[in-house]
């Protein structure tokens, strides 16, 4: 009986530890702070730090072995942060000196500020032992990696000094870089720290390993000595000049162009952003990774353009990102030309108002005008999105979205059906206090000329995540005539059901930190065809995460597909499998990822089994060599062998992508990405030299080259850009 009582007490204490309440005091000052990584001003010693960090990895139940202390000061214009990070030694891992680094596999400290205390959005700032800075936005409550956006930029400063057994970071973050309500006295706050030498990941507020380390449900409080004011937020003007020289070898046309434009940023009431862009240019944006898509459907890629980044979740997180997303910003600036090819469509101008009206109410207004190109039969369009979101309960919210694409040209090639497309939708996003329950419920309707029925989409997703269990169920309906020209809708006339159960087991000893056993099921039915089944998948999976940060997984898949259209699985333009035929096929996949802390790390993945009426062998791998902190070399490769019976075609598909990143110092970077895809018969080279000559002001030299690789190796398109951007505060 005594043992049972003791066990219950331990469990009770463990549960309470994940519901802890912690505060850190933020002292107001009227003296100067020199940002030098020393913390030698007397006032730093007069404030109590945020301390007593918890382990997140390899366990989540004990105090961190290497602790961190974080102190806060502020004046009317800036928040000052002094951080002391202890470490077992001085052999830190810092892969490169490039800003906005990823935390995994390196030493760093990160802070998150939930300035509106809503548990849904936060500003993130971080640094490593070499003083390299990073900033990001966290949205969606930190429940998904898609809500972690490192493309966001803002002006702030920080310096780091290394000492024997610890390093010190000293930061100054302008309040104008943040958004908050005037008169606020509390922000929710948390911090996480990666220690590669001690093999620890630590957090100020204790977070269970079943949640992401940046989950916003688990945060303490920063308590300001006096209410925050409304500091003058300067107007930011970011002009650019871009010179381009290029040649299209297919048409033997040469291009020489000088392009001028820019952005402007205004802060309204210190809680709203107004972003304006005129003749924007995105030539410096990192190119997309080429993928090998063996499915029958389109895939989406992340938004990287700076204009669309801040508060992007307010516009983009409606519906379902993989099946029925009503607004996908990458549709803007892309069009189909007269030959049916996807091509760039110039953006003439745009404006975006987004942010908080108060602690509970967010608003987003977006309007962008695209150019008319009569020669390529691309009509100009005005694109408008209105998004409203109101917090309900502890961390949930209710959202409304309106999307409108309106033709603004008078071209004869625009048919009546193409004049406009509109959509209105209602979403409820569920997230309880400790994120043990989260989900989404939505209903959307589109409006298209001459369409009056089957133009709805709706869905319900519910996830339970607590201790050793994770359970997910998701059901989505997309009508046959549902359409969003600015959205992502890969399939229509479907009812899709996805379910997954995961069991997490934490061994008390040995090299494995945790086992994850899961079973996923996936079904697709066609409502307009009497709910005929189109697809199903059963996927049991085992994953082992090792204490040295490596992991191993094995997944089996049993699939069924009924083709409603002809399809060539070999992707070789060969004989198609006939519509109306059905296939049962099974495969197994194994994947291993090595310790990312090593100078040389790698990953291996292989899939083998049946594929429609034939067989498929997929071999994937990647290597990463770190010669810190100046050089990182990576190579990713994929080989697909598709073997189908006669008279259908076989195919050998290669995708090879070497990448080199050179960071000469914290201001000068050179990245080169080479991508060869036999599926696209293309070899592409993107090489980008970036010199950050002033805060958020850059000179880019970008070289792009593409070659035919099918019947003959020959140049396709080549260009070189010289672009200068300068960030002005007015």
XYZ file of C-alpha atoms in Angstrom:
730
model
C 0.000 0.000 0.000
C 2.821 2.411 0.908
C 4.542 1.716 -2.414
C 1.321 2.471 -4.293
C 0.860 5.741 -2.399
C 4.473 6.707 -3.125
C 4.049 5.858 -6.811
C 0.887 7.947 -7.057
C 2.666 10.843 -5.358
C 5.552 10.640 -7.831
C 3.156 10.573 -10.772
C 1.282 13.543 -9.305
C 4.483 15.553 -8.881
C 5.590 14.649 -12.422
C 2.264 15.804 -13.842
C 2.413 19.061 -11.900
C 5.954 19.729 -13.108
C 4.618 20.034 -16.638
C 2.092 22.610 -15.400
C 4.622 24.811 -13.607
C 4.358 28.566 -13.221
C 7.605 30.557 -13.326
C 8.328 34.266 -13.524
C 11.320 36.395 -14.322
C 11.543 40.096 -13.431
C 12.407 42.686 -16.118
C 14.011 45.808 -14.628
C 13.506 49.282 -16.098
C 16.720 51.310 -16.571
C 17.669 54.785 -17.776
C 21.385 54.067 -18.213
C 23.290 52.948 -21.295
C 24.114 49.315 -21.981
C 27.100 48.545 -24.202
C 26.468 45.401 -26.246
C 29.822 43.638 -26.001
C 29.126 40.183 -24.521
C 30.615 41.066 -21.131
C 27.660 41.984 -18.854
C 30.010 44.242 -16.894
C 27.470 47.007 -16.223
C 26.562 46.977 -12.534
C 22.836 46.872 -13.229
C 23.100 43.328 -14.651
C 23.980 41.997 -11.205
C 20.946 43.704 -9.672
C 18.354 41.521 -11.380
C 17.481 37.905 -10.689
C 17.911 35.630 -13.713
C 15.603 33.069 -15.242
C 17.302 29.848 -14.155
C 16.681 26.237 -13.136
C 16.474 24.882 -16.689
C 15.024 21.397 -17.280
C 16.259 18.707 -19.600
C 14.141 18.116 -22.672
C 16.507 15.527 -24.156
C 17.594 12.849 -23.363
C 15.040 12.957 -20.523
C 12.299 15.398 -19.623
C 12.126 14.773 -15.864
C 15.382 16.137 -14.387
C 17.159 19.469 -14.116
C 19.697 20.315 -16.813
C 23.279 19.365 -16.027
C 24.628 22.489 -17.740
C 22.493 25.385 -16.619
C 21.678 28.735 -18.238
C 20.937 32.105 -16.641
C 18.960 34.811 -18.483
C 18.607 38.403 -17.239
C 16.373 41.124 -18.661
C 16.542 44.916 -18.628
C 14.616 47.490 -20.651
C 14.295 51.174 -21.352
C 11.770 53.077 -23.443
C 13.179 51.825 -26.725
C 14.866 48.446 -26.259
C 14.766 45.127 -24.455
C 18.225 44.071 -23.227
C 19.025 40.396 -22.701
C 22.048 39.020 -20.859
C 22.579 35.270 -21.099
C 25.177 33.059 -19.428
C 25.290 29.541 -20.896
C 27.354 26.949 -19.034
C 28.953 24.046 -20.920
C 31.091 20.989 -20.030
C 33.936 22.361 -22.156
C 34.872 24.783 -24.896
C 34.594 22.439 -27.890
C 31.443 23.996 -29.360
C 29.827 23.035 -32.643
C 29.141 26.035 -34.896
C 28.710 24.761 -38.475
C 28.797 28.188 -40.140
C 28.732 31.927 -39.535
C 25.569 32.414 -41.556
C 22.634 34.190 -39.960
C 19.357 32.329 -39.327
C 21.026 28.981 -38.648
C 19.044 25.885 -37.709
C 19.446 24.739 -34.110
C 19.813 20.993 -34.664
C 23.319 19.558 -34.316
C 24.903 22.766 -32.983
C 25.370 24.751 -29.762
C 22.965 27.655 -29.323
C 20.528 29.462 -27.068
C 17.038 30.541 -28.189
C 14.393 32.777 -26.584
C 10.700 33.027 -27.501
C 8.421 35.947 -26.609
C 4.633 35.566 -26.729
C 3.967 39.297 -26.532
C 0.171 39.019 -26.793
C -0.095 36.161 -24.300
C -2.250 34.106 -26.652
C -0.197 30.889 -26.776
C -0.489 30.952 -30.559
C 2.292 33.193 -31.907
C 5.746 34.211 -30.738
C 8.876 36.082 -31.796
C 12.046 33.978 -31.623
C 15.631 35.189 -31.202
C 18.767 33.105 -30.861
C 22.552 33.073 -30.909
C 25.448 30.633 -30.793
C 28.911 30.739 -29.164
C 30.349 32.580 -32.176
C 27.734 35.340 -31.878
C 25.823 34.390 -35.029
C 22.238 35.620 -34.719
C 18.945 34.192 -35.842
C 15.352 35.337 -35.685
C 12.132 33.566 -36.595
C 8.372 33.596 -36.173
C 6.534 30.777 -34.438
C 2.863 30.334 -35.307
C 0.121 27.787 -34.791
C 1.064 27.394 -31.140
C 4.354 25.711 -32.071
C 2.589 22.416 -32.761
C 4.001 21.873 -36.246
C 7.319 22.457 -38.019
C 5.428 24.398 -40.698
C 4.827 27.084 -38.085
C 8.570 27.759 -37.670
C 9.535 30.517 -40.142
C 13.196 31.540 -40.317
C 12.718 33.717 -43.433
C 11.534 36.616 -41.266
C 14.085 39.417 -40.759
C 14.285 42.319 -38.334
C 16.958 44.679 -37.004
C 18.570 43.873 -33.657
C 22.110 43.463 -32.333
C 23.959 40.911 -30.239
C 27.496 40.023 -29.236
C 28.932 36.853 -27.706
C 32.095 36.231 -25.701
C 33.471 32.773 -24.861
C 35.003 32.004 -21.478
C 36.305 28.855 -19.803
C 33.264 26.601 -19.332
C 30.617 29.073 -20.480
C 29.737 31.751 -23.014
C 27.847 35.024 -22.618
C 25.394 36.529 -25.076
C 24.329 40.159 -24.796
C 21.481 41.426 -26.947
C 19.569 44.628 -27.617
C 16.191 44.079 -29.304
C 14.319 47.276 -30.289
C 10.702 47.232 -29.180
C 9.916 48.387 -32.717
C 11.020 44.926 -33.900
C 8.242 43.386 -31.797
C 4.507 43.850 -31.658
C 2.639 44.200 -28.367
C -0.154 46.082 -26.661
C 0.708 49.446 -25.103
C 0.517 49.306 -21.316
C 1.316 45.598 -21.130
C 3.102 44.391 -17.993
C 3.552 40.681 -18.823
C 4.756 38.609 -21.730
C 4.786 34.841 -21.886
C 8.342 33.596 -22.333
C 10.399 30.447 -22.713
C 13.925 29.530 -23.729
C 15.633 26.416 -25.063
C 19.315 25.613 -25.259
C 21.285 22.988 -27.200
C 24.466 21.626 -25.598
C 26.314 19.284 -27.967
C 29.142 18.458 -25.554
C 26.840 17.354 -22.764
C 24.361 15.942 -25.313
C 21.520 17.910 -23.735
C 18.608 19.971 -24.969
C 17.238 22.099 -22.159
C 14.264 24.389 -21.559
C 13.414 26.947 -18.897
C 9.830 25.693 -18.638
C 9.682 21.916 -18.491
C 8.287 20.436 -21.715
C 7.411 16.768 -22.284
C 9.264 15.099 -25.160
C 5.948 14.272 -26.800
C 5.711 18.000 -27.693
C 7.973 20.123 -29.897
C 10.656 22.018 -28.008
C 9.208 25.317 -29.319
C 5.641 24.527 -28.249
C 3.958 27.706 -26.997
C 1.684 25.954 -24.524
C 4.610 25.656 -22.107
C 5.793 29.131 -21.151
C 6.444 31.207 -18.077
C 6.071 34.971 -17.575
C 8.260 38.025 -17.962
C 7.054 40.662 -15.496
C 7.971 44.236 -16.446
C 8.715 46.730 -13.671
C 6.381 49.301 -15.213
C 3.905 49.186 -18.127
C 5.351 49.182 -21.607
C 4.916 52.337 -23.631
C 4.506 52.744 -27.350
C 7.967 53.555 -28.709
C 8.256 55.415 -31.977
C 8.307 52.822 -34.701
C 10.260 54.157 -37.659
C 9.137 53.787 -41.230
C 11.331 51.271 -43.022
C 12.027 51.828 -46.710
C 13.893 49.088 -48.562
C 14.695 50.101 -52.150
C 16.561 47.856 -54.549
C 18.309 48.025 -57.905
C 18.768 44.835 -59.904
C 20.752 44.444 -63.088
C 20.163 41.317 -65.175
C 21.990 39.824 -68.128
C 20.692 36.547 -69.514
C 20.188 34.342 -72.532
C 17.584 31.788 -73.571
C 19.484 29.316 -75.748
C 16.286 27.663 -77.039
C 15.096 30.876 -78.698
C 18.556 32.461 -78.997
C 17.205 35.547 -77.240
C 19.415 37.718 -75.045
C 18.071 39.791 -72.174
C 19.511 42.885 -70.550
C 17.416 44.618 -67.943
C 17.663 47.023 -65.033
C 14.849 46.767 -62.526
C 14.084 49.215 -59.726
C 11.563 48.815 -56.928
C 11.272 48.328 -53.241
C 9.298 47.731 -50.095
C 8.117 49.952 -47.268
C 7.100 48.912 -43.764
C 4.901 50.935 -41.449
C 3.881 50.127 -37.903
C 0.395 51.196 -36.856
C -0.169 51.409 -33.130
C 2.801 49.098 -32.475
C 0.546 46.098 -33.142
C -0.207 46.260 -36.857
C 2.150 46.045 -39.827
C 1.517 47.735 -43.142
C 3.794 46.338 -45.858
C 3.862 47.921 -49.292
C 5.771 46.628 -52.310
C 6.273 48.172 -55.742
C 7.688 46.171 -58.630
C 9.107 43.509 -56.282
C 12.013 41.318 -57.309
C 12.805 37.953 -55.724
C 15.918 37.004 -57.698
C 17.976 36.665 -54.492
C 15.582 34.168 -52.893
C 17.063 30.714 -52.469
C 15.942 28.370 -55.244
C 13.573 25.512 -54.481
C 14.885 22.026 -53.997
C 14.040 19.855 -56.990
C 12.017 16.808 -55.970
C 11.187 13.500 -57.604
C 7.406 13.248 -57.562
C 6.169 9.741 -58.381
C 2.612 10.447 -57.290
C -0.294 11.436 -59.508
C -0.768 14.784 -57.795
C 0.844 18.186 -57.375
C 2.997 18.909 -54.330
C 3.540 22.306 -52.699
C 6.750 24.010 -51.655
C 7.304 26.562 -48.861
C 7.039 30.319 -49.315
C 10.451 32.048 -49.172
C 9.648 35.583 -50.395
C 10.104 38.146 -47.625
C 7.001 40.204 -48.472
C 4.708 37.256 -47.684
C 6.452 36.031 -44.513
C 5.419 38.045 -41.445
C 2.016 36.916 -40.138
C 1.864 34.468 -43.052
C 0.064 31.951 -40.841
C -2.854 34.377 -40.549
C -3.472 33.979 -44.295
C -2.109 30.510 -45.004
C -3.311 28.304 -42.132
C -6.921 27.958 -43.223
C -8.308 24.639 -44.359
C -5.888 21.755 -44.800
C -2.387 22.451 -46.119
C -2.183 19.180 -48.065
C -5.721 18.761 -49.390
C -7.730 21.999 -49.377
C -5.742 25.147 -48.640
C -7.795 28.176 -49.774
C -4.792 30.527 -49.965
C -1.311 29.469 -51.036
C 0.745 32.629 -51.563
C 3.080 31.011 -54.093
C 0.225 31.079 -56.623
C 0.733 34.841 -56.864
C 3.436 35.636 -59.403
C 3.020 32.316 -61.233
C 0.927 31.796 -64.384
C 0.433 29.476 -67.359
C 1.607 30.796 -70.726
C 0.161 30.269 -74.195
C 1.974 26.918 -74.550
C 0.721 25.595 -71.227
C 4.046 26.087 -69.450
C 4.319 27.416 -65.912
C 6.093 30.765 -65.979
C 6.751 33.817 -63.836
C 4.119 36.568 -63.885
C 5.344 39.967 -62.716
C 3.844 41.548 -59.610
C 3.250 45.251 -60.183
C 2.467 46.289 -56.628
C 0.948 45.040 -53.413
C -0.009 45.990 -49.893
C -0.559 43.950 -46.774
C -1.964 44.992 -43.406
C -1.603 42.383 -40.676
C -1.347 42.038 -36.942
C -3.309 42.486 -33.740
C -6.120 44.924 -33.023
C -6.010 43.777 -29.413
C -4.741 40.752 -27.487
C -7.510 38.548 -28.872
C -8.231 39.829 -32.387
C -5.933 39.509 -35.428
C -6.603 40.979 -38.830
C -5.025 40.437 -42.239
C -5.682 42.329 -45.485
C -3.724 41.540 -48.653
C -4.063 43.073 -52.112
C -1.673 42.402 -55.000
C -1.899 43.338 -58.658
C -0.190 41.157 -61.269
C 0.842 42.231 -64.764
C -0.980 41.667 -68.035
C 1.063 39.842 -70.694
C -0.999 39.684 -73.882
C 1.800 38.073 -75.895
C 1.781 35.004 -73.611
C -1.998 35.229 -73.044
C -1.554 35.896 -69.339
C -4.233 38.179 -67.966
C -3.602 40.729 -65.257
C -5.387 39.979 -61.999
C -6.153 41.701 -58.738
C -5.717 39.315 -55.821
C -7.348 40.066 -52.479
C -7.360 38.150 -49.209
C -9.135 39.167 -45.992
C -8.437 37.072 -42.893
C -9.870 37.622 -39.409
C -9.009 35.608 -36.319
C -10.370 35.869 -32.778
C -9.031 34.020 -29.752
C -11.490 31.905 -27.784
C -10.926 29.923 -24.591
C -7.293 29.426 -23.503
C -5.435 29.026 -26.822
C -8.073 28.325 -29.477
C -9.287 30.730 -32.149
C -12.065 31.281 -34.668
C -11.094 32.464 -38.156
C -12.842 33.819 -41.251
C -11.219 34.127 -44.676
C -12.287 35.741 -47.949
C -10.231 35.207 -51.121
C -10.875 36.977 -54.426
C -9.115 36.804 -57.780
C -10.528 39.276 -60.272
C -9.494 39.638 -63.904
C -8.456 43.250 -64.590
C -7.699 42.970 -68.301
C -9.968 43.307 -71.321
C -8.249 40.592 -73.317
C -10.286 38.425 -75.671
C -8.456 35.263 -74.605
C -10.041 35.475 -71.131
C -13.128 33.265 -71.140
C -16.218 34.063 -69.030
C -15.322 31.207 -66.676
C -11.966 32.877 -65.961
C -13.298 36.312 -65.013
C -13.144 35.718 -61.274
C -12.844 33.179 -58.506
C -13.921 33.790 -54.901
C -13.996 31.880 -51.671
C -15.280 32.378 -48.157
C -14.438 30.130 -45.235
C -14.855 29.614 -41.508
C -12.254 27.798 -39.377
C -12.089 26.826 -35.718
C -8.600 25.984 -34.436
C -8.583 24.030 -31.190
C -5.666 24.056 -28.746
C -6.161 23.480 -25.035
C -3.935 24.862 -22.300
C -1.249 22.137 -22.306
C -1.714 21.150 -25.973
C -2.837 17.653 -25.044
C -5.751 18.318 -27.406
C -5.525 20.266 -30.647
C -7.378 20.219 -33.913
C -9.139 22.076 -36.695
C -12.700 22.256 -38.003
C -13.513 24.165 -41.191
C -16.125 24.765 -43.889
C -15.346 26.686 -47.101
C -17.370 27.628 -50.183
C -16.027 28.814 -53.525
C -17.724 31.009 -56.146
C -16.898 30.448 -59.815
C -18.862 31.638 -62.878
C -21.476 29.123 -64.075
C -20.936 26.872 -61.028
C -23.681 26.509 -58.424
C -23.226 23.090 -56.790
C -20.615 20.797 -55.186
C -18.404 23.817 -54.455
C -17.775 23.206 -50.752
C -14.876 21.809 -48.785
C -14.836 20.940 -45.110
C -12.860 19.020 -42.597
C -12.316 17.996 -39.019
C -9.008 17.083 -37.422
C -8.513 16.123 -33.783
C -5.247 15.125 -32.105
C -4.547 13.837 -28.607
C -0.962 14.150 -27.390
C -0.208 13.223 -23.803
C 2.676 11.375 -22.172
C 3.136 8.086 -24.053
C 0.258 8.309 -26.525
C -0.407 10.353 -29.644
C -3.674 9.805 -31.514
C -4.761 11.665 -34.657
C -7.913 11.511 -36.764
C -8.521 13.730 -39.790
C -11.446 13.712 -42.242
C -11.741 16.078 -45.204
C -14.303 16.595 -47.956
C -13.546 18.458 -51.224
C -16.397 18.974 -53.679
C -16.018 18.293 -57.378
C -16.498 21.981 -58.241
C -14.698 23.466 -55.260
C -12.022 25.804 -56.560
C -9.568 28.388 -55.279
C -7.312 29.871 -57.956
C -5.061 31.196 -55.174
C -5.133 27.973 -53.175
C -3.669 24.486 -53.172
C -6.208 21.764 -54.015
C -4.503 18.710 -55.558
C -7.637 16.495 -55.681
C -11.368 17.154 -55.964
C -14.468 15.069 -55.386
C -12.884 13.259 -52.464
C -13.651 12.262 -48.937
C -10.292 11.614 -47.270
C -9.805 9.936 -43.901
C -6.435 9.732 -42.182
C -5.887 8.153 -38.766
C -2.761 7.429 -36.739
C -2.042 5.950 -33.325
C 1.432 6.252 -31.776
C 2.804 4.647 -28.637
C 5.978 6.132 -27.125
C 8.164 3.935 -24.920
C 11.173 5.296 -22.998
C 13.661 2.553 -21.976
C 15.280 3.000 -18.583
C 18.687 1.911 -19.880
C 20.548 1.210 -23.091
C 21.409 3.278 -26.168
C 17.840 3.894 -27.318
C 16.205 6.987 -25.850
C 12.696 6.160 -27.039
C 10.747 3.785 -29.259
C 7.777 4.994 -31.283
C 5.334 2.360 -32.529
C 2.639 3.680 -34.829
C -0.117 2.575 -37.184
C -1.434 4.908 -39.845
C -4.437 4.375 -42.104
C -5.415 6.436 -45.139
C -8.629 6.162 -47.178
C -9.957 8.188 -50.124
C -13.512 7.858 -51.451
C -15.281 9.554 -54.397
C -18.605 11.032 -53.208
C -19.907 11.742 -56.727
C -19.357 8.070 -57.633
C -21.422 6.605 -54.783
C -18.407 6.869 -52.450
C -16.382 4.405 -54.472
C -13.027 3.774 -52.824
C -10.121 5.365 -54.701
C -7.175 4.694 -52.374
C -6.226 3.118 -49.111
C -2.966 2.693 -47.230
C -2.064 0.781 -44.073
C 1.303 1.790 -42.646
C 2.691 0.251 -39.427
C 5.947 1.904 -38.338
C 8.690 1.531 -35.741
C 11.149 4.292 -34.944
C 14.071 4.269 -32.523
C 15.614 7.547 -31.395
C 19.076 6.978 -29.916
C 20.709 8.900 -27.112
C 23.467 10.046 -29.468
C 20.705 11.840 -31.518
C 20.749 9.312 -34.395
C 17.534 7.514 -35.312
C 16.324 4.470 -37.211
C 12.871 3.736 -38.618
C 11.178 0.934 -40.528
C 7.810 1.403 -42.248
C 5.675 -1.150 -44.070
C 2.940 -0.028 -46.476
C 0.041 -1.900 -47.964
C -1.727 0.138 -50.645
C -4.720 0.021 -52.930
C -5.332 2.363 -55.881
C -8.221 2.586 -58.335
C -7.260 4.744 -61.307
C -9.942 7.110 -62.580
C -7.629 8.464 -65.265
C -4.792 6.957 -67.258
C -1.424 7.093 -65.497
C 2.151 6.171 -66.347
C 3.892 5.147 -63.087
C 7.284 5.162 -64.813
C 6.975 8.909 -65.565
C 8.608 8.266 -68.937
C 5.737 9.255 -71.273
C 5.196 5.575 -71.984
C 2.040 3.498 -72.206
C -0.398 4.476 -69.461
C -2.211 2.171 -67.106
C -5.841 2.275 -68.137
C -8.504 4.207 -66.264
C -10.749 1.895 -64.250
C -7.982 -0.544 -63.325
C -7.157 -1.265 -59.685
C -3.940 -2.262 -57.956
C -2.871 -3.737 -54.635
C 0.807 -3.252 -53.848
C 3.059 -3.503 -50.804
C 6.460 -2.110 -49.879
C 8.834 -1.617 -46.972
C 10.995 1.408 -46.180
C 14.014 1.706 -43.870
C 15.754 4.930 -42.902
C 18.763 5.780 -40.748
C 20.064 9.229 -39.754
C 23.435 9.504 -38.046
C 24.517 11.786 -35.204
C 24.223 15.337 -36.543
C 26.886 16.552 -34.114
C 29.628 14.729 -35.994
C 31.900 16.512 -38.461
C 30.694 13.983 -41.023
C 27.027 13.006 -40.837
C 24.810 11.084 -43.211
C 21.381 9.636 -43.812
C 20.317 6.537 -45.737
C 16.873 5.540 -46.955
C 15.696 2.623 -49.044
C 12.253 1.573 -50.226
C 11.568 -1.707 -51.990
C 8.374 -3.398 -53.041
C 5.512 -3.448 -55.477
C 4.456 -0.343 -57.376
C 1.118 -0.493 -59.196
C 1.593 -3.457 -61.573
C 5.386 -3.582 -61.213
C 8.213 -3.062 -58.738
C 9.990 -0.061 -57.267
C 13.415 0.314 -55.703
C 14.259 3.705 -54.217
C 17.662 4.510 -52.769
C 18.153 7.864 -51.083
C 21.029 9.266 -49.150
C 22.793 12.377 -48.041
C 26.131 13.345 -46.570
C 27.156 16.483 -44.736
C 30.758 17.532 -44.093
C 31.371 20.386 -41.665
C 34.677 22.251 -41.632
C 33.486 24.777 -39.091
C 32.804 27.543 -39.088
C 33.608 28.460 -42.691
C 32.628 25.547 -44.936
C 29.732 23.103 -45.137
C 29.516 20.648 -48.006
C 26.447 18.516 -48.576
C 25.337 15.994 -51.159
C 21.862 14.516 -51.549
C 21.114 11.793 -54.047
C 18.099 9.705 -55.000
C 17.761 6.795 -57.409
C 14.421 5.265 -58.420
C 14.269 2.037 -60.404
C 10.741 1.486 -61.753
C 10.294 -1.938 -63.317
C 6.952 -2.551 -65.039
C 5.882 -5.572 -67.128
C 5.712 -5.341 -70.922
C 4.380 -3.422 -72.770
C 4.724 -0.733 -70.097
C 7.923 1.263 -69.733
C 10.692 0.941 -67.179
C 12.631 3.907 -65.924
C 15.785 4.767 -64.011
C 15.384 8.172 -62.356
C 18.285 10.097 -60.843
C 18.277 13.196 -58.679
C 21.671 14.457 -57.498
C 22.087 17.684 -55.527
C 25.490 18.799 -54.217
C 25.519 21.963 -52.106
C 28.376 24.096 -50.805
C 28.115 26.911 -48.272
C 31.097 29.138 -47.565
C 30.875 31.755 -44.818
C 33.933 33.972 -45.001
C 32.730 35.958 -41.978
C 29.422 37.079 -40.451
C 28.769 39.418 -43.388
C 30.004 37.585 -46.481
C 28.459 34.298 -47.674
C 28.675 32.193 -50.806
C 26.174 29.413 -51.517
C 26.157 27.112 -54.513
C 23.503 24.508 -55.285
C 23.732 22.131 -58.243
C 20.706 19.981 -59.079
C 20.564 17.268 -61.727
C 17.201 15.629 -62.416
C 16.872 12.977 -65.100
C 13.081 13.226 -64.706
C 13.214 16.881 -65.783
C 16.173 16.348 -68.142
C 17.859 19.338 -66.533
C 21.062 20.305 -64.773
C 20.620 23.505 -62.785
C 23.244 25.652 -61.085
C 22.422 28.418 -58.632
C 25.363 30.257 -57.103
C 24.754 33.226 -54.814
C 27.270 35.586 -53.234
C 25.806 37.760 -50.471
C 27.525 40.673 -48.761
C 25.606 42.162 -45.821
C 27.295 45.562 -45.826
C 24.859 47.065 -43.286
C 22.088 45.671 -41.060
C 19.560 43.923 -43.345
C 21.168 45.639 -46.362
C 22.742 43.378 -48.946
C 24.568 43.108 -52.210
C 23.745 39.907 -54.107
C 25.531 38.443 -57.080
C 23.424 35.547 -58.356
C 24.388 33.195 -61.183
C 21.821 30.791 -62.653
C 22.544 28.219 -65.332
C 20.424 25.392 -66.744
C 21.395 22.685 -69.227
C 19.532 20.134 -71.325
C 20.602 16.610 -70.410
C 18.306 14.344 -72.469
C 19.693 13.768 -75.968
C 22.529 16.259 -75.812
C 24.212 18.223 -73.077
C 23.628 21.841 -74.039
C 22.869 25.163 -72.336
C 19.191 26.009 -71.852
C 18.895 29.292 -69.903
C 21.639 31.357 -68.283
C 21.514 34.580 -66.267
C 23.481 36.685 -63.833
C 21.971 39.207 -61.442
C 23.599 41.999 -59.470
C 21.172 43.281 -56.865
C 21.570 45.846 -54.097
C 19.031 46.372 -51.313
C 19.298 48.947 -48.562
C 17.198 49.163 -45.395
C 16.470 52.778 -44.450
C 14.842 53.977 -41.229
C 12.935 57.253 -41.658
